[in-house]
């Protein structure tokens, strides 16, 4: 069963939002930092697997610089983190879309973006 949750890390002033699969592995992740909730991560397992299977390490590096790094392994124990809680799917989706727009905009000044249509599911 897909689930959505968030956790706050006060020492980093960082909210992490996750969409997880049946085994509690991250499928998508959004991290926002600071009072203005600046997105720093909006990574997708689907996109990462596509790059792994169809591209090279340089492309993966560009992806990670643009969208950050997806958490690895099961995310068990998140409920014990301060300020952690489940969130509705719609809230996660709004955060995802906003983070992608901002990270895509900052990357558009470069030469490569995932949402340019090169990867399936990039605008999910």
mmCIF file of N, CA and C in Angstrom:
data_model
loop_
_atom_site.group_PDB
_atom_site.id
_atom_site.type_symbol
_atom_site.label_atom_id
_atom_site.label_comp_id
_atom_site.label_asym_id
_atom_site.label_seq_id
_atom_site.Cartn_x
_atom_site.Cartn_y
_atom_site.Cartn_z
ATOM 1 N N UNK A 1 0.834 -1.174 0.000
ATOM 2 C CA UNK A 1 0.000 0.000 0.000
ATOM 3 C C UNK A 1 0.890 1.253 0.000
ATOM 4 N N UNK A 2 0.624 2.140 -0.888
ATOM 5 C CA UNK A 2 1.354 3.396 -0.967
ATOM 6 C C UNK A 2 1.000 4.254 0.239
ATOM 7 N N UNK A 3 2.015 4.915 0.786
ATOM 8 C CA UNK A 3 1.761 5.843 1.888
ATOM 9 C C UNK A 3 2.583 7.106 1.685
ATOM 10 N N UNK A 4 2.168 8.160 2.370
ATOM 11 C CA UNK A 4 2.821 9.459 2.279
ATOM 12 C C UNK A 4 3.028 9.975 3.691
ATOM 13 N N UNK A 5 4.214 10.486 3.965
ATOM 14 C CA UNK A 5 4.483 11.027 5.288
ATOM 15 C C UNK A 5 5.570 12.090 5.209
ATOM 16 N N UNK A 6 5.741 12.777 6.339
ATOM 17 C CA UNK A 6 6.762 13.811 6.429
ATOM 18 C C UNK A 6 7.466 13.704 7.774
ATOM 19 N N UNK A 7 8.669 14.246 7.811
ATOM 20 C CA UNK A 7 9.436 14.338 9.057
ATOM 21 C C UNK A 7 10.253 15.624 9.003
ATOM 22 N N UNK A 8 10.482 16.203 10.171
ATOM 23 C CA UNK A 8 11.226 17.463 10.260
ATOM 24 C C UNK A 8 12.520 17.250 11.020
ATOM 25 N N UNK A 9 13.600 17.793 10.471
ATOM 26 C CA UNK A 9 14.911 17.714 11.102
ATOM 27 C C UNK A 9 15.324 19.135 11.461
ATOM 28 N N UNK A 10 15.114 19.474 12.736
ATOM 29 C CA UNK A 10 15.304 20.839 13.219
ATOM 30 C C UNK A 10 16.728 21.339 13.024
ATOM 31 N N UNK A 11 17.717 20.476 13.270
ATOM 32 C CA UNK A 11 19.108 20.917 13.163
ATOM 33 C C UNK A 11 19.482 21.319 11.739
ATOM 34 N N UNK A 12 18.742 20.824 10.754
ATOM 35 C CA UNK A 12 18.989 21.185 9.357
ATOM 36 C C UNK A 12 17.907 22.107 8.804
ATOM 37 N N UNK A 13 16.882 22.395 9.622
ATOM 38 C CA UNK A 13 15.714 23.157 9.179
ATOM 39 C C UNK A 13 15.178 22.568 7.876
ATOM 40 N N UNK A 14 14.945 21.255 7.903
ATOM 41 C CA UNK A 14 14.600 20.495 6.704
ATOM 42 C C UNK A 14 13.365 19.637 6.939
ATOM 43 N N UNK A 15 12.369 19.830 6.073
ATOM 44 C CA UNK A 15 11.222 18.919 6.029
ATOM 45 C C UNK A 15 11.480 17.917 4.921
ATOM 46 N N UNK A 16 11.285 16.643 5.218
ATOM 47 C CA UNK A 16 11.375 15.600 4.202
ATOM 48 C C UNK A 16 9.995 14.982 4.033
ATOM 49 N N UNK A 17 9.579 14.868 2.778
ATOM 50 C CA UNK A 17 8.280 14.293 2.425
ATOM 51 C C UNK A 17 8.538 13.072 1.554
ATOM 52 N N UNK A 18 7.827 11.981 1.854
ATOM 53 C CA UNK A 18 8.047 10.733 1.138
ATOM 54 C C UNK A 18 6.745 10.129 0.641
ATOM 55 N N UNK A 19 6.845 9.519 -0.535
ATOM 56 C CA UNK A 19 5.839 8.589 -1.030
ATOM 57 C C UNK A 19 6.533 7.237 -1.009
ATOM 58 N N UNK A 20 5.947 6.258 -0.318
ATOM 59 C CA UNK A 20 6.601 4.957 -0.183
ATOM 60 C C UNK A 20 5.729 3.840 -0.741
ATOM 61 N N UNK A 21 6.407 2.727 -1.065
ATOM 62 C CA UNK A 21 5.713 1.559 -1.605
ATOM 63 C C UNK A 21 5.313 0.596 -0.488
ATOM 64 N N UNK A 22 4.866 -0.603 -0.877
ATOM 65 C CA UNK A 22 4.399 -1.609 0.078
ATOM 66 C C UNK A 22 5.465 -2.046 1.071
ATOM 67 N N UNK A 23 6.714 -1.941 0.681
ATOM 68 C CA UNK A 23 7.812 -2.364 1.548
ATOM 69 C C UNK A 23 8.461 -1.185 2.269
ATOM 70 N N UNK A 24 7.828 -0.029 2.195
ATOM 71 C CA UNK A 24 8.266 1.195 2.862
ATOM 72 C C UNK A 24 9.560 1.776 2.288
ATOM 73 N N UNK A 25 9.814 1.514 1.012
ATOM 74 C CA UNK A 25 10.939 2.129 0.293
ATOM 75 C C UNK A 25 10.439 3.411 -0.368
ATOM 76 N N UNK A 26 11.298 4.405 -0.451
ATOM 77 C CA UNK A 26 10.928 5.668 -1.085
ATOM 78 C C UNK A 26 10.700 5.470 -2.582
ATOM 79 N N UNK A 27 9.579 5.970 -3.059
ATOM 80 C CA UNK A 27 9.266 5.989 -4.483
ATOM 81 C C UNK A 27 9.524 7.391 -5.028
ATOM 82 N N UNK A 28 9.119 8.382 -4.252
ATOM 83 C CA UNK A 28 9.429 9.781 -4.554
ATOM 84 C C UNK A 28 9.737 10.490 -3.233
ATOM 85 N N UNK A 29 10.569 11.514 -3.326
ATOM 86 C CA UNK A 29 10.970 12.256 -2.138
ATOM 87 C C UNK A 29 11.095 13.732 -2.477
ATOM 88 N N UNK A 30 10.574 14.568 -1.584
ATOM 89 C CA UNK A 30 10.711 16.016 -1.689
ATOM 90 C C UNK A 30 11.292 16.508 -0.366
ATOM 91 N N UNK A 31 12.367 17.286 -0.444
ATOM 92 C CA UNK A 31 12.935 17.934 0.731
ATOM 93 C C UNK A 31 12.831 19.434 0.531
ATOM 94 N N UNK A 32 12.383 20.142 1.577
ATOM 95 C CA UNK A 32 12.323 21.597 1.533
ATOM 96 C C UNK A 32 13.025 22.156 2.766
ATOM 97 N N UNK A 33 13.730 23.261 2.561
ATOM 98 C CA UNK A 33 14.548 23.828 3.632
ATOM 99 C C UNK A 33 14.166 25.280 3.894
ATOM 100 N N UNK A 34 14.216 25.658 5.176
ATOM 101 C CA UNK A 34 14.072 27.056 5.566
ATOM 102 C C UNK A 34 12.643 27.539 5.680
ATOM 103 N N UNK A 35 12.529 28.768 6.165
ATOM 104 C CA UNK A 35 11.219 29.390 6.379
ATOM 105 C C UNK A 35 10.446 29.555 5.077
ATOM 106 N N UNK A 36 11.169 29.712 3.958
ATOM 107 C CA UNK A 36 10.487 29.882 2.672
ATOM 108 C C UNK A 36 10.272 28.550 1.949
ATOM 109 N N UNK A 37 10.594 27.445 2.612
ATOM 110 C CA UNK A 37 10.388 26.091 2.056
ATOM 111 C C UNK A 37 11.011 25.929 0.675
ATOM 112 N N UNK A 38 12.275 26.278 0.570
ATOM 113 C CA UNK A 38 12.999 26.137 -0.685
ATOM 114 C C UNK A 38 13.230 24.662 -0.995
ATOM 115 N N UNK A 39 12.753 24.171 -2.142
ATOM 116 C CA UNK A 39 12.984 22.766 -2.496
ATOM 117 C C UNK A 39 14.469 22.488 -2.749
ATOM 118 N N UNK A 40 14.959 21.400 -2.183
ATOM 119 C CA UNK A 40 16.335 20.983 -2.427
ATOM 120 C C UNK A 40 16.401 19.577 -3.015
ATOM 121 N N UNK A 41 15.303 18.822 -2.892
ATOM 122 C CA UNK A 41 15.237 17.476 -3.448
ATOM 123 C C UNK A 41 13.846 17.234 -4.001
ATOM 124 N N UNK A 42 13.779 16.595 -5.167
ATOM 125 C CA UNK A 42 12.525 16.103 -5.742
ATOM 126 C C UNK A 42 12.913 14.923 -6.633
ATOM 127 N N UNK A 43 13.241 13.811 -5.998
ATOM 128 C CA UNK A 43 13.789 12.652 -6.705
ATOM 129 C C UNK A 43 12.762 11.532 -6.818
ATOM 130 N N UNK A 44 12.867 10.771 -7.897
ATOM 131 C CA UNK A 44 11.923 9.713 -8.219
ATOM 132 C C UNK A 44 12.659 8.401 -8.508
ATOM 133 N N UNK A 45 12.221 7.334 -7.861
ATOM 134 C CA UNK A 45 12.824 6.026 -8.104
ATOM 135 C C UNK A 45 12.664 5.603 -9.560
ATOM 136 N N UNK A 46 11.514 5.863 -10.155
ATOM 137 C CA UNK A 46 11.269 5.506 -11.554
ATOM 138 C C UNK A 46 12.310 6.148 -12.474
ATOM 139 N N UNK A 47 12.577 7.408 -12.253
ATOM 140 C CA UNK A 47 13.558 8.111 -13.084
ATOM 141 C C UNK A 47 14.975 7.586 -12.846
ATOM 142 N N UNK A 48 15.297 7.332 -11.598
ATOM 143 C CA UNK A 48 16.628 6.820 -11.267
ATOM 144 C C UNK A 48 16.859 5.455 -11.905
ATOM 145 N N UNK A 49 15.867 4.585 -11.842
ATOM 146 C CA UNK A 49 16.004 3.258 -12.455
ATOM 147 C C UNK A 49 16.129 3.365 -13.975
ATOM 148 N N UNK A 50 15.385 4.286 -14.563
ATOM 149 C CA UNK A 50 15.488 4.490 -16.007
ATOM 150 C C UNK A 50 16.905 4.921 -16.381
ATOM 151 N N UNK A 51 17.443 5.884 -15.649
ATOM 152 C CA UNK A 51 18.806 6.338 -15.920
ATOM 153 C C UNK A 51 19.815 5.210 -15.736
ATOM 154 N N UNK A 52 19.638 4.439 -14.676
ATOM 155 C CA UNK A 52 20.546 3.325 -14.420
ATOM 156 C C UNK A 52 20.564 2.354 -15.602
ATOM 157 N N UNK A 53 19.393 2.091 -16.160
ATOM 158 C CA UNK A 53 19.266 1.091 -17.218
ATOM 159 C C UNK A 53 19.536 1.629 -18.622
ATOM 160 N N UNK A 54 19.418 2.938 -18.832
ATOM 161 C CA UNK A 54 19.489 3.481 -20.185
ATOM 162 C C UNK A 54 20.496 4.601 -20.390
ATOM 163 N N UNK A 55 21.271 4.898 -19.374
ATOM 164 C CA UNK A 55 22.180 6.030 -19.510
ATOM 165 C C UNK A 55 23.524 5.708 -18.875
ATOM 166 N N UNK A 56 24.285 6.753 -18.590
ATOM 167 C CA UNK A 56 25.619 6.559 -18.018
ATOM 168 C C UNK A 56 25.736 7.293 -16.683
ATOM 169 N N UNK A 57 26.889 7.173 -16.045
ATOM 170 C CA UNK A 57 27.105 7.797 -14.751
ATOM 171 C C UNK A 57 27.040 9.321 -14.816
ATOM 172 N N UNK A 58 27.450 9.888 -15.921
ATOM 173 C CA UNK A 58 27.387 11.345 -16.069
ATOM 174 C C UNK A 58 25.938 11.836 -16.014
ATOM 175 N N UNK A 59 25.042 11.112 -16.674
ATOM 176 C CA UNK A 59 23.622 11.483 -16.659
ATOM 177 C C UNK A 59 23.057 11.345 -15.247
ATOM 178 N N UNK A 60 23.465 10.302 -14.532
ATOM 179 C CA UNK A 60 23.007 10.126 -13.159
ATOM 180 C C UNK A 60 23.525 11.275 -12.288
ATOM 181 N N UNK A 61 24.746 11.685 -12.504
ATOM 182 C CA UNK A 61 25.297 12.811 -11.755
ATOM 183 C C UNK A 61 24.536 14.093 -12.006
ATOM 184 N N UNK A 62 24.176 14.339 -13.266
ATOM 185 C CA UNK A 62 23.380 15.533 -13.591
ATOM 186 C C UNK A 62 22.020 15.474 -12.906
ATOM 187 N N UNK A 63 21.407 14.296 -12.908
ATOM 188 C CA UNK A 63 20.114 14.118 -12.251
ATOM 189 C C UNK A 63 20.226 14.438 -10.754
ATOM 190 N N UNK A 64 21.239 13.888 -10.108
ATOM 191 C CA UNK A 64 21.406 14.092 -8.670
ATOM 192 C C UNK A 64 21.698 15.555 -8.330
ATOM 193 N N UNK A 65 22.437 16.253 -9.185
ATOM 194 C CA UNK A 65 22.688 17.678 -8.957
ATOM 195 C C UNK A 65 21.408 18.495 -9.113
ATOM 196 N N UNK A 66 20.549 18.080 -10.035
ATOM 197 C CA UNK A 66 19.313 18.818 -10.272
ATOM 198 C C UNK A 66 18.241 18.469 -9.244
ATOM 199 N N UNK A 67 18.054 17.175 -8.970
ATOM 200 C CA UNK A 67 16.915 16.732 -8.162
ATOM 201 C C UNK A 67 17.278 16.145 -6.804
ATOM 202 N N UNK A 68 18.549 16.013 -6.504
ATOM 203 C CA UNK A 68 18.943 15.448 -5.222
ATOM 204 C C UNK A 68 18.999 13.932 -5.271
ATOM 205 N N UNK A 69 19.181 13.357 -4.096
ATOM 206 C CA UNK A 69 19.363 11.906 -3.975
ATOM 207 C C UNK A 69 18.192 11.315 -3.209
ATOM 208 N N UNK A 70 17.617 10.261 -3.747
ATOM 209 C CA UNK A 70 16.501 9.552 -3.126
ATOM 210 C C UNK A 70 17.008 8.703 -1.969
ATOM 211 N N UNK A 71 16.268 8.698 -0.866
ATOM 212 C CA UNK A 71 16.620 7.853 0.274
ATOM 213 C C UNK A 71 16.656 6.391 -0.159
ATOM 214 N N UNK A 72 17.621 5.652 0.362
ATOM 215 C CA UNK A 72 17.759 4.235 0.031
ATOM 216 C C UNK A 72 17.381 3.384 1.227
ATOM 217 N N UNK A 73 16.819 2.222 0.957
ATOM 218 C CA UNK A 73 16.451 1.286 2.013
ATOM 219 C C UNK A 73 15.073 1.571 2.561
ATOM 220 N N UNK A 74 14.570 0.640 3.347
ATOM 221 C CA UNK A 74 13.248 0.847 3.945
ATOM 222 C C UNK A 74 13.285 2.010 4.937
ATOM 223 N N UNK A 75 12.226 2.786 4.951
ATOM 224 C CA UNK A 75 12.150 3.963 5.806
ATOM 225 C C UNK A 75 11.412 3.642 7.108
ATOM 226 N N UNK A 76 11.761 2.525 7.696
ATOM 227 C CA UNK A 76 11.140 2.110 8.951
ATOM 228 C C UNK A 76 11.563 3.041 10.078
ATOM 229 N N UNK A 77 10.659 3.273 11.006
ATOM 230 C CA UNK A 77 10.964 4.081 12.177
ATOM 231 C C UNK A 77 10.709 5.561 12.008
ATOM 232 N N UNK A 78 10.228 5.977 10.842
ATOM 233 C CA UNK A 78 9.999 7.401 10.624
ATOM 234 C C UNK A 78 8.988 7.961 11.627
ATOM 235 N N UNK A 79 8.078 7.112 12.101
ATOM 236 C CA UNK A 79 7.039 7.562 13.027
ATOM 237 C C UNK A 79 7.630 8.092 14.324
ATOM 238 N N UNK A 80 8.849 7.670 14.656
ATOM 239 C CA UNK A 80 9.494 8.078 15.909
ATOM 240 C C UNK A 80 10.206 9.422 15.810
ATOM 241 N N UNK A 81 10.315 9.961 14.600
ATOM 242 C CA UNK A 81 10.990 11.252 14.416
ATOM 243 C C UNK A 81 10.091 12.384 14.919
ATOM 244 N N UNK A 82 10.703 13.445 15.475
ATOM 245 C CA UNK A 82 9.902 14.594 15.916
ATOM 246 C C UNK A 82 9.137 15.208 14.740
ATOM 247 N N UNK A 83 7.926 15.601 14.992
ATOM 248 C CA UNK A 83 7.074 16.279 14.007
ATOM 249 C C UNK A 83 6.714 15.388 12.815
ATOM 250 N N UNK A 84 6.923 14.092 12.919
ATOM 251 C CA UNK A 84 6.600 13.182 11.818
ATOM 252 C C UNK A 84 5.103 12.899 11.800
ATOM 253 N N UNK A 85 4.594 12.653 10.601
ATOM 254 C CA UNK A 85 3.187 12.305 10.488
ATOM 255 C C UNK A 85 2.806 11.964 9.068
ATOM 256 N N UNK A 86 1.721 11.237 8.947
ATOM 257 C CA UNK A 86 1.197 10.927 7.622
ATOM 258 C C UNK A 86 0.593 12.184 7.027
ATOM 259 N N UNK A 87 0.619 12.251 5.697
ATOM 260 C CA UNK A 87 0.014 13.368 4.978
ATOM 261 C C UNK A 87 -0.856 12.807 3.863
ATOM 262 N N UNK A 88 -1.831 13.574 3.390
ATOM 263 C CA UNK A 88 -2.654 13.112 2.270
ATOM 264 C C UNK A 88 -1.850 13.086 0.964
ATOM 265 N N UNK A 89 -2.236 12.197 0.080
ATOM 266 C CA UNK A 89 -1.577 12.083 -1.228
ATOM 267 C C UNK A 89 -1.614 13.419 -1.965
ATOM 268 N N UNK A 90 -2.718 14.127 -1.878
ATOM 269 C CA UNK A 90 -2.855 15.415 -2.586
ATOM 270 C C UNK A 90 -1.837 16.437 -2.087
ATOM 271 N N UNK A 91 -1.553 16.441 -0.790
ATOM 272 C CA UNK A 91 -0.557 17.368 -0.251
ATOM 273 C C UNK A 91 0.832 17.040 -0.806
ATOM 274 N N UNK A 92 1.157 15.737 -0.848
ATOM 275 C CA UNK A 92 2.449 15.343 -1.411
ATOM 276 C C UNK A 92 2.533 15.766 -2.876
ATOM 277 N N UNK A 93 1.458 15.530 -3.620
ATOM 278 C CA UNK A 93 1.455 15.850 -5.051
ATOM 279 C C UNK A 93 1.669 17.338 -5.288
ATOM 280 N N UNK A 94 1.055 18.178 -4.481
ATOM 281 C CA UNK A 94 1.250 19.632 -4.611
ATOM 282 C C UNK A 94 2.706 20.003 -4.337
ATOM 283 N N UNK A 95 3.284 19.419 -3.309
ATOM 284 C CA UNK A 95 4.700 19.671 -2.994
ATOM 285 C C UNK A 95 5.600 19.201 -4.126
ATOM 286 N N UNK A 96 5.285 18.035 -4.678
ATOM 287 C CA UNK A 96 6.076 17.461 -5.770
ATOM 288 C C UNK A 96 6.068 18.393 -6.981
ATOM 289 N N UNK A 97 4.891 18.831 -7.377
ATOM 290 C CA UNK A 97 4.767 19.691 -8.551
ATOM 291 C C UNK A 97 5.515 21.008 -8.326
ATOM 292 N N UNK A 98 5.344 21.617 -7.168
ATOM 293 C CA UNK A 98 6.024 22.880 -6.858
ATOM 294 C C UNK A 98 7.545 22.692 -6.866
ATOM 295 N N UNK A 99 8.023 21.649 -6.211
ATOM 296 C CA UNK A 99 9.473 21.400 -6.155
ATOM 297 C C UNK A 99 10.034 21.163 -7.545
ATOM 298 N N UNK A 100 9.345 20.382 -8.362
ATOM 299 C CA UNK A 100 9.825 20.115 -9.714
ATOM 300 C C UNK A 100 9.870 21.375 -10.553
ATOM 301 N N UNK A 101 8.846 22.224 -10.434
ATOM 302 C CA UNK A 101 8.843 23.478 -11.195
ATOM 303 C C UNK A 101 10.042 24.342 -10.809
ATOM 304 N N UNK A 102 10.302 24.445 -9.531
ATOM 305 C CA UNK A 102 11.407 25.281 -9.069
ATOM 306 C C UNK A 102 12.750 24.680 -9.454
ATOM 307 N N UNK A 103 12.927 23.390 -9.239
ATOM 308 C CA UNK A 103 14.201 22.754 -9.585
ATOM 309 C C UNK A 103 14.413 22.699 -11.096
ATOM 310 N N UNK A 104 13.331 22.511 -11.858
ATOM 311 C CA UNK A 104 13.450 22.550 -13.321
ATOM 312 C C UNK A 104 13.845 23.942 -13.791
ATOM 313 N N UNK A 105 13.259 24.972 -13.171
ATOM 314 C CA UNK A 105 13.568 26.349 -13.556
ATOM 315 C C UNK A 105 15.033 26.669 -13.287
ATOM 316 N N UNK A 106 15.522 26.247 -12.133
ATOM 317 C CA UNK A 106 16.923 26.528 -11.827
ATOM 318 C C UNK A 106 17.844 25.748 -12.753
ATOM 319 N N UNK A 107 17.431 24.564 -13.183
ATOM 320 C CA UNK A 107 18.259 23.761 -14.091
ATOM 321 C C UNK A 107 18.148 24.239 -15.537
ATOM 322 N N UNK A 108 17.048 24.915 -15.868
ATOM 323 C CA UNK A 108 16.866 25.338 -17.260
ATOM 324 C C UNK A 108 17.932 26.336 -17.687
ATOM 325 N N UNK A 109 18.589 26.928 -16.715
ATOM 326 C CA UNK A 109 19.705 27.805 -17.035
ATOM 327 C C UNK A 109 20.918 27.008 -17.477
ATOM 328 N N UNK A 110 20.870 25.670 -17.207
ATOM 329 C CA UNK A 110 21.929 24.768 -17.661
ATOM 330 C C UNK A 110 21.545 24.151 -18.986
ATOM 331 N N UNK A 111 21.963 22.936 -19.226
ATOM 332 C CA UNK A 111 21.719 22.320 -20.529
ATOM 333 C C UNK A 111 20.857 21.066 -20.471
ATOM 334 N N UNK A 112 20.472 20.617 -19.271
ATOM 335 C CA UNK A 112 19.808 19.323 -19.191
ATOM 336 C C UNK A 112 18.733 19.342 -18.131
ATOM 337 N N UNK A 113 17.529 18.901 -18.479
ATOM 338 C CA UNK A 113 16.485 18.714 -17.482
ATOM 339 C C UNK A 113 15.753 17.420 -17.768
ATOM 340 N N UNK A 114 15.361 16.753 -16.724
ATOM 341 C CA UNK A 114 14.615 15.510 -16.877
ATOM 342 C C UNK A 114 13.250 15.791 -17.468
ATOM 343 N N UNK A 115 12.596 16.859 -17.041
ATOM 344 C CA UNK A 115 11.246 17.114 -17.523
ATOM 345 C C UNK A 115 11.197 17.609 -18.956
ATOM 346 N N UNK A 116 12.327 17.646 -19.631
ATOM 347 C CA UNK A 116 12.324 18.017 -21.038
ATOM 348 C C UNK A 116 11.684 16.943 -21.897
ATOM 349 N N UNK A 117 11.323 15.831 -21.264
ATOM 350 C CA UNK A 117 10.669 14.762 -22.009
ATOM 351 C C UNK A 117 11.591 13.596 -22.299
ATOM 352 N N UNK A 118 12.808 13.641 -21.860
ATOM 353 C CA UNK A 118 13.745 12.560 -22.126
ATOM 354 C C UNK A 118 13.470 11.315 -21.296
ATOM 355 N N UNK A 119 12.840 11.483 -20.140
ATOM 356 C CA UNK A 119 12.595 10.353 -19.257
ATOM 357 C C UNK A 119 11.099 10.145 -19.074
ATOM 358 N N UNK A 120 10.653 8.897 -19.076
ATOM 359 C CA UNK A 120 9.241 8.650 -18.819
ATOM 360 C C UNK A 120 8.921 8.951 -17.356
ATOM 361 N N UNK A 121 7.746 9.490 -17.097
ATOM 362 C CA UNK A 121 7.301 9.730 -15.731
ATOM 363 C C UNK A 121 7.854 10.992 -15.099
ATOM 364 N N UNK A 122 8.614 11.790 -15.826
ATOM 365 C CA UNK A 122 9.261 12.947 -15.232
ATOM 366 C C UNK A 122 8.259 13.994 -14.776
ATOM 367 N N UNK A 123 7.122 14.064 -15.397
ATOM 368 C CA UNK A 123 6.128 15.070 -15.017
ATOM 369 C C UNK A 123 5.028 14.478 -14.156
ATOM 370 N N UNK A 124 5.289 13.339 -13.614
ATOM 371 C CA UNK A 124 4.310 12.636 -12.790
ATOM 372 C C UNK A 124 3.945 13.419 -11.568
#
